[in-house]
Structures are given as structure tokens and as C-alpha cells.
C-alpha atoms as one frame of an Amber mdcrd trajectory, in Angstrom:
protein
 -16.821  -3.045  -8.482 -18.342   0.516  -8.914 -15.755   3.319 -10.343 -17.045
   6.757 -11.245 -15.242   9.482 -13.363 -15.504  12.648 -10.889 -15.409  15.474
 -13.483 -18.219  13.961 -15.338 -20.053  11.920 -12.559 -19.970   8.645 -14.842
 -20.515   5.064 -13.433 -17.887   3.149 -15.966 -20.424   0.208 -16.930 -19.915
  -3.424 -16.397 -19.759  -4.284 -19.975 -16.875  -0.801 -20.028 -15.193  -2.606
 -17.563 -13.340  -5.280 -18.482 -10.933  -5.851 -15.264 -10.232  -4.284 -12.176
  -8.186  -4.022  -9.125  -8.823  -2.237  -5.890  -5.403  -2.573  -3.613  -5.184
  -1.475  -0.342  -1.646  -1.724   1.456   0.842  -1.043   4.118   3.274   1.217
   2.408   3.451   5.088   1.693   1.150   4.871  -0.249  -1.383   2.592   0.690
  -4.284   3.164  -1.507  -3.777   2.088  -5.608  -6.146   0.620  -8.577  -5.961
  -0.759 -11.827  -8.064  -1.183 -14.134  -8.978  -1.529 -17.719 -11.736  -0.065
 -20.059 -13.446  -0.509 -23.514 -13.320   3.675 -24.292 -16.431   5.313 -26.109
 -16.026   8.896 -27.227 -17.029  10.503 -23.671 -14.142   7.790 -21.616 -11.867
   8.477 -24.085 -11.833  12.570 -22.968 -12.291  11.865 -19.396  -9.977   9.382
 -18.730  -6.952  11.063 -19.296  -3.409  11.381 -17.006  -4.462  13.440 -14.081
  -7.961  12.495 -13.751  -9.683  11.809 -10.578 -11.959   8.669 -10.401 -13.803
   7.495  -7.109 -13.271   3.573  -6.562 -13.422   1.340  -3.539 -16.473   1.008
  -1.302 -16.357   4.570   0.313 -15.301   6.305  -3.495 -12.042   6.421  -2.350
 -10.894   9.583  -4.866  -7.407   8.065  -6.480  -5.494  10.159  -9.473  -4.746
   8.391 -12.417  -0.606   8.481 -13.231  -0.335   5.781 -16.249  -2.417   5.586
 -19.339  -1.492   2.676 -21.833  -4.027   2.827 -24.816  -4.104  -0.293 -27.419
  -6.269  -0.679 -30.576  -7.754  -3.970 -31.067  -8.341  -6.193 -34.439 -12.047
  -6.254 -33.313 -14.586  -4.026 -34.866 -17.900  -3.317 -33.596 -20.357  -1.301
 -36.338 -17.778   0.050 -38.114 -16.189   1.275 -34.970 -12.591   0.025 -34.420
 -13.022  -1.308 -30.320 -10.220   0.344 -28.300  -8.723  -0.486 -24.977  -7.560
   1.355 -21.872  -5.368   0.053 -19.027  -5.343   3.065 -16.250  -3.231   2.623
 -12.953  -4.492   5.146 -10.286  -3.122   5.998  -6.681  -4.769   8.152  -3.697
  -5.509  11.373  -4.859  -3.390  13.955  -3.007  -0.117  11.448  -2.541   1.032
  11.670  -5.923   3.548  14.296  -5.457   5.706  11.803  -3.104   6.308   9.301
  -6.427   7.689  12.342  -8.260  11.266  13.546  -7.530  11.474  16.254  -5.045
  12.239  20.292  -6.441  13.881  20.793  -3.484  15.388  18.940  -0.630  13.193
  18.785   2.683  15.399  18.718   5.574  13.191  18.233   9.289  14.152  17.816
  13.064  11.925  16.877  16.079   9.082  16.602  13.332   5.903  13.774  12.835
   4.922  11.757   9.721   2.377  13.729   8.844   4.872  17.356   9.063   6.739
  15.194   6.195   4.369  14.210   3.994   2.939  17.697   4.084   6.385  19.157
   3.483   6.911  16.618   0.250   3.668  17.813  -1.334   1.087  15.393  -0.042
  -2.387  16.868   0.657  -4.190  13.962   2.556  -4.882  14.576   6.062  -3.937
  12.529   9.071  -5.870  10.771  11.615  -3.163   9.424  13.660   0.498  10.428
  13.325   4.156   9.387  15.345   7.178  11.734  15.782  10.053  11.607  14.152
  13.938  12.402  15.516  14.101  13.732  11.777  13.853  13.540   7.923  16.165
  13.889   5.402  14.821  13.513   1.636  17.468  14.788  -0.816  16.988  17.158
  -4.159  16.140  14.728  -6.711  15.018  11.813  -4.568  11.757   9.986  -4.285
  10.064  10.733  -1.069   8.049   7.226  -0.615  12.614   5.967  -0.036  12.725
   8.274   2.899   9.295   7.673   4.408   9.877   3.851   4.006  13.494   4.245
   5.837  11.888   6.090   8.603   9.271   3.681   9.404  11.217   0.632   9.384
  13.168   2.938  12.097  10.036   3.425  14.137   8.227  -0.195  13.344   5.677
   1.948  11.685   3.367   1.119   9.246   0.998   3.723   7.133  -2.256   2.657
   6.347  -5.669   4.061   5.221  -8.740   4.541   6.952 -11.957   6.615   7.110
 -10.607   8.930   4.645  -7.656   9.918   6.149  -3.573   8.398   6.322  -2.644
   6.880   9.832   0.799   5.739  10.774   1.027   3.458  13.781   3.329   1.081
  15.402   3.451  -2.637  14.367   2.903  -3.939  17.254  -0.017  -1.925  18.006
  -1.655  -3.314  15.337  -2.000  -6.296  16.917  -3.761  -5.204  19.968  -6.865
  -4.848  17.983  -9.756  -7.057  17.722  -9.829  -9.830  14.955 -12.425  -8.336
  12.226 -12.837 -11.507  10.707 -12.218 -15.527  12.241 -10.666 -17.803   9.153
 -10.372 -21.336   9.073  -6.696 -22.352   8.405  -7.697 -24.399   6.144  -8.400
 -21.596   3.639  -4.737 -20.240   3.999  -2.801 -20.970   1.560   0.611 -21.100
   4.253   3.976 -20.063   3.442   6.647 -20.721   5.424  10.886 -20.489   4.592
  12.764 -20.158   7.745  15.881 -19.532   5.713  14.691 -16.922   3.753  13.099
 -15.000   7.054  16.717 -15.751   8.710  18.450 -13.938   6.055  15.957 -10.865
   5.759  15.781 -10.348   9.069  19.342  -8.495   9.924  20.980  -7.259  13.018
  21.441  -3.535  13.013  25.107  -1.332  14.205  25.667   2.285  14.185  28.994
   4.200  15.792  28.058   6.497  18.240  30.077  10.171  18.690  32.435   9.007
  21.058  33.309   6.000  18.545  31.642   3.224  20.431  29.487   0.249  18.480
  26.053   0.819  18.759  23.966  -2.642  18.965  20.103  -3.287  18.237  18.745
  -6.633  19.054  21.671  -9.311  18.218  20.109 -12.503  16.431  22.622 -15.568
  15.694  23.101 -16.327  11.856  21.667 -13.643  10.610  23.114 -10.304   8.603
  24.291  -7.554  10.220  23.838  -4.264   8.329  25.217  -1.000   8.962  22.978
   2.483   9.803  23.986   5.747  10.095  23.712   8.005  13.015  21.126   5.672
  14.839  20.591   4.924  18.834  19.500   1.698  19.864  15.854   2.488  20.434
  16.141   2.584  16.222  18.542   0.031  15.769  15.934  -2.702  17.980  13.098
  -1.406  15.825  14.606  -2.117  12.745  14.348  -5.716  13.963  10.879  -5.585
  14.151   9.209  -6.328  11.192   6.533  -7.823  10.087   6.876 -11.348   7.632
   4.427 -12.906   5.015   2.571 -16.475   6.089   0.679 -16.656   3.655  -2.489
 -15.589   1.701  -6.377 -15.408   1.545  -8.733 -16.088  -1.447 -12.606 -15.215
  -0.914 -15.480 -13.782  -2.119 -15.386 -10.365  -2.290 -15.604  -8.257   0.424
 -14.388  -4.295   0.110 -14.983  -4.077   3.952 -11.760  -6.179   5.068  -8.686
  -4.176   4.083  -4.864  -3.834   4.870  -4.655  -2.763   8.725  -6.925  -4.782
   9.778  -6.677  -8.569  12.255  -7.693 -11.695  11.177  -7.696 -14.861  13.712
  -6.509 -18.076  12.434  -6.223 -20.681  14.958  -6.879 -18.957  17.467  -3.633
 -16.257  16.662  -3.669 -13.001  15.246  -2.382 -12.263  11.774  -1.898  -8.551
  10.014  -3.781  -7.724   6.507  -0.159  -6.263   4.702  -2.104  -6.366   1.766
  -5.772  -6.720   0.281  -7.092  -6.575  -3.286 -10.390  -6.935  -4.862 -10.187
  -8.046  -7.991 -13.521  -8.223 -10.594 -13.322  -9.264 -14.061 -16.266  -8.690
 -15.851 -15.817 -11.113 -19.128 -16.867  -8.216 -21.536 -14.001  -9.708 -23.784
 -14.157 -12.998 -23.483 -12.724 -15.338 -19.919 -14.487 -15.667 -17.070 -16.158
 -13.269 -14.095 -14.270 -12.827 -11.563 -15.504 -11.133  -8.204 -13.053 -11.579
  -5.421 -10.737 -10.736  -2.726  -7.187 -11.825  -1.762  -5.705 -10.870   1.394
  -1.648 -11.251   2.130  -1.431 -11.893   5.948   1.294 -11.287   8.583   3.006
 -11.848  11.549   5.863 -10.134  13.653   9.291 -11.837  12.774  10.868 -13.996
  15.349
């Protein structure tokens, strides 16, 4: 896996790169890497909190927010050898992990309106509205967004170079990228543990009446504030883990995207290409793992 420090235009090389991890997901933020690095001089000054590097197959541009720095026992002419682990995220979406400065308050607005009003700098491709959103002073804006998309069955994910939000179930009406065989699917399945996640949903409408979404027997039931029904049924819609996919690596196949396993279509939640090059010792690794979905029940 290629990743190249922007400022300076350096390819980190293989024997540099000990380990890393290219994650694509369906969450806020659905674009993160980690990795780890043998530092010279020249890494040492580049890599530093803040830093743009381009990773991924496109050179996705991702801003690193963690630097953890350890000095080995191992020395290499003279030279004590010392170790970097960096954790990155899409460059541009880092402002909605930091605590808002002020509180954003919208009505009758879109995804995109909100990220854009939280700080975030990444364009949008494809975008739903909103009823509203309500991120307090102090709080985290990835809380909010997440709230409002179980709301809408909504997912974010990342494509082309741009943030999309779309509904779950449109997801589905895409065509399979890739046919698997089950038998590389490593299944999961816990009926009890879907029956308990999955909740029912209530709210008390203005006039004092119970508001229901989609009533499931023995199962929760949570309540939500100031929600119609349209929101409270959504919030039954989610989307549950079957189980996961190890292959060769392939950057091409990320989160977002349909894979058809006996002859039904399953949901990429989450895909990351891992590579470990053995510069320290253990084996080379060069592969992908996909986390695959369904709609609950």
C-alpha cells in the first residue's frame, strides 16, 4: 500500500513501512488509516499532528490527529531505530471529532448544510434533507449526525472524492460489484442479540397522544423525543452484521458497495486493507477484510 507525505511529495518506502491500515466505513466519518513507520530525519519533520498524507488507491488526502512515538532497544549504525504509529482521518472532517465553539441549531436543512455548518470542508455528491439539527456547545458533532441518520435510515459513505449520504435501502438496489462464494464467509449469526438491538421506537405527540414506529414482539422499546412516525419506523431500519470477508487485496471494493452471496445481496459496512511489510520481523501481509450486511428483520 502506497502513502505519500503531501508537503514533501514522499512515497514512505516499504522497508519505512512497517504496517498499515486503509479503512473505509459507513459512519460520519467514513474514510480513516493507520499506520506505522521506522522515522529517518526527513519523516520525523513531516510526519507531525496536522499533516496531510495521500493513502488509498485514488490518494485519498486524510489528516493525521494521533502521533504515538516509541524508541526501540535496536540500533542500526550507531543510530538508535525509532518508531511511529500515526492514525489519520479524511482531510477536511476533522473539525466534527472536536467539540463544537458554538452550538449549530438548523431547520428544514440537508446533511451536507450540517456538516458545512460544524466545520467540515468536503463536498457532497449526494445529500437528504433533514426536519432539523441540533448539536449543542460543547458536543461532538459525529453524536448528532449519527442520531439523525439512524432517523432517516441513512448511511454516509465515500466515493469519487466526495461524502454521499443515502438511504439504506437504496443501497441495495445496486448491482453486486463482486459474486462470493459462501463458503469464504466467515457467518455470524445471534438471533438474540439482533432481537435485543433492534428496539421499538415511541414519542408523545403535542396533543399528548403515543406516537408508535413499527411494533416488533420481544423486543425493547426506547423512548425519542419530538419524533413522527415516518422517524420512529426508520429507526427500525437498520442494517445488522452476518459476517465477514478475508481476501487478497483489493483497494477497489470498499464500504457502500453490494456483494452477492448465494444469490442475495449483502452491504460492505466496513472494508480494510491491511499490508504488513515484515521490516521488523513477522510476516507480509497484503489483504483485505470486508464486514458485510443485511437489513434487520
Amino acid at each position: 500500500m502506497r502513502i505519500i507525505v503531501e508537503k514533501t511529495g514522499r512515497v514512505i518506502p516499504a522497508n519505512r513501512l512497517t504496517r498499515s491500515v486503509f479503512r473505509t466505513d459507513l459512519i460520519p466519518i467514513p474514510v480513516n488509516a493507520e499506520f506505522s513507520v521506522v522515522l529517518d530525519d526527513d519523516l520525523e519533520k513531516s510526519l507531525i499532528d496536522g499533516a496531510i498524507v495521500l493513502a488509498g488507491e485514488a490518494g485519498t488526502r486524510l489528516t493525521i490527529i494521533k502521533v504515538s512515538k516509541l524508541d526501540t532497544q535496536m540500533v542500526v549504525q550507531d543510530k538508535r531505530i525509532k518508531i511511529a504509529s500515526f492514525i489519520a482521518v479524511l482531510a477536511g472532517c476533522e473539525t466534527l471529532i472536536d467539540p463544537l465553539s458554538k452550538a449549530v441549531i438548523l431547520d428544514d436543512t440537508s446533511f451536507a448544510n450540517a456538516y458545512r455548518a460544524c466545520g467540515c470542508k468536503m463536498k457532497f455528491d449526494k445529500d437528504i434533507p433533514l426536519i432539523n439539527f441540533i448539536s449543542a456547545y460543547g458536543a461532538i458533532p459525529t453524536i448528532e449526525v449519527a442520531h439523525c441518520l439512524q432517523q432517516e435510515s441513512a448511511a454516509i459513505y465515500f466515493s469519487n472524492g466526495k461524502l454521499n449520504v443515502q438511504r439504506l435501502r437504496k443501497f441495495f438496489m445496486q448491482e453486486p460489484l463482486l459474486t462470493i462464494d459462501s463458503s469464504a464467509v466467515a457467518w455470524v449469526s445471534n438471533a438474540k442479540v439482533e432481537q435485543n438491538k433492534v428496539a421499538a421506537f415511541m414519542s408523545i405527540a403535542d396533543d399528548g397522544s403515543v406516537v408508535e414506529g413499527t411494533q416488533k414482539a420481544k423486543t425493547p422499546v426506547k423512548y425519542v423525543a419530538n419524533a413522527d412516525a415516518r422517524r420512529l419506523k426508520n429507526m427500525n431500519e437498520i442494517l445488522v452484521t452476518r459476517g465477514s470477508i478475508t481476501r487478497p487485496m483489493n483497494m477497489s471494493v470498499n464500504a457502500g458497495e453490494i456483494l452477492l452471496i448465494n444469490e442475495k445481496k449483502y452491504l460492505i459496512l466496513t472494508a480494510a486493507h491491511e499490508f504488513q511489510s515484515g521490516a521488523l520481523g513477522g510476516g507480509f501481509v497484503n489483504a483485505s477484510r470486508f464486514w458485510i450486511a443485511s437489513m434487520s428483520a
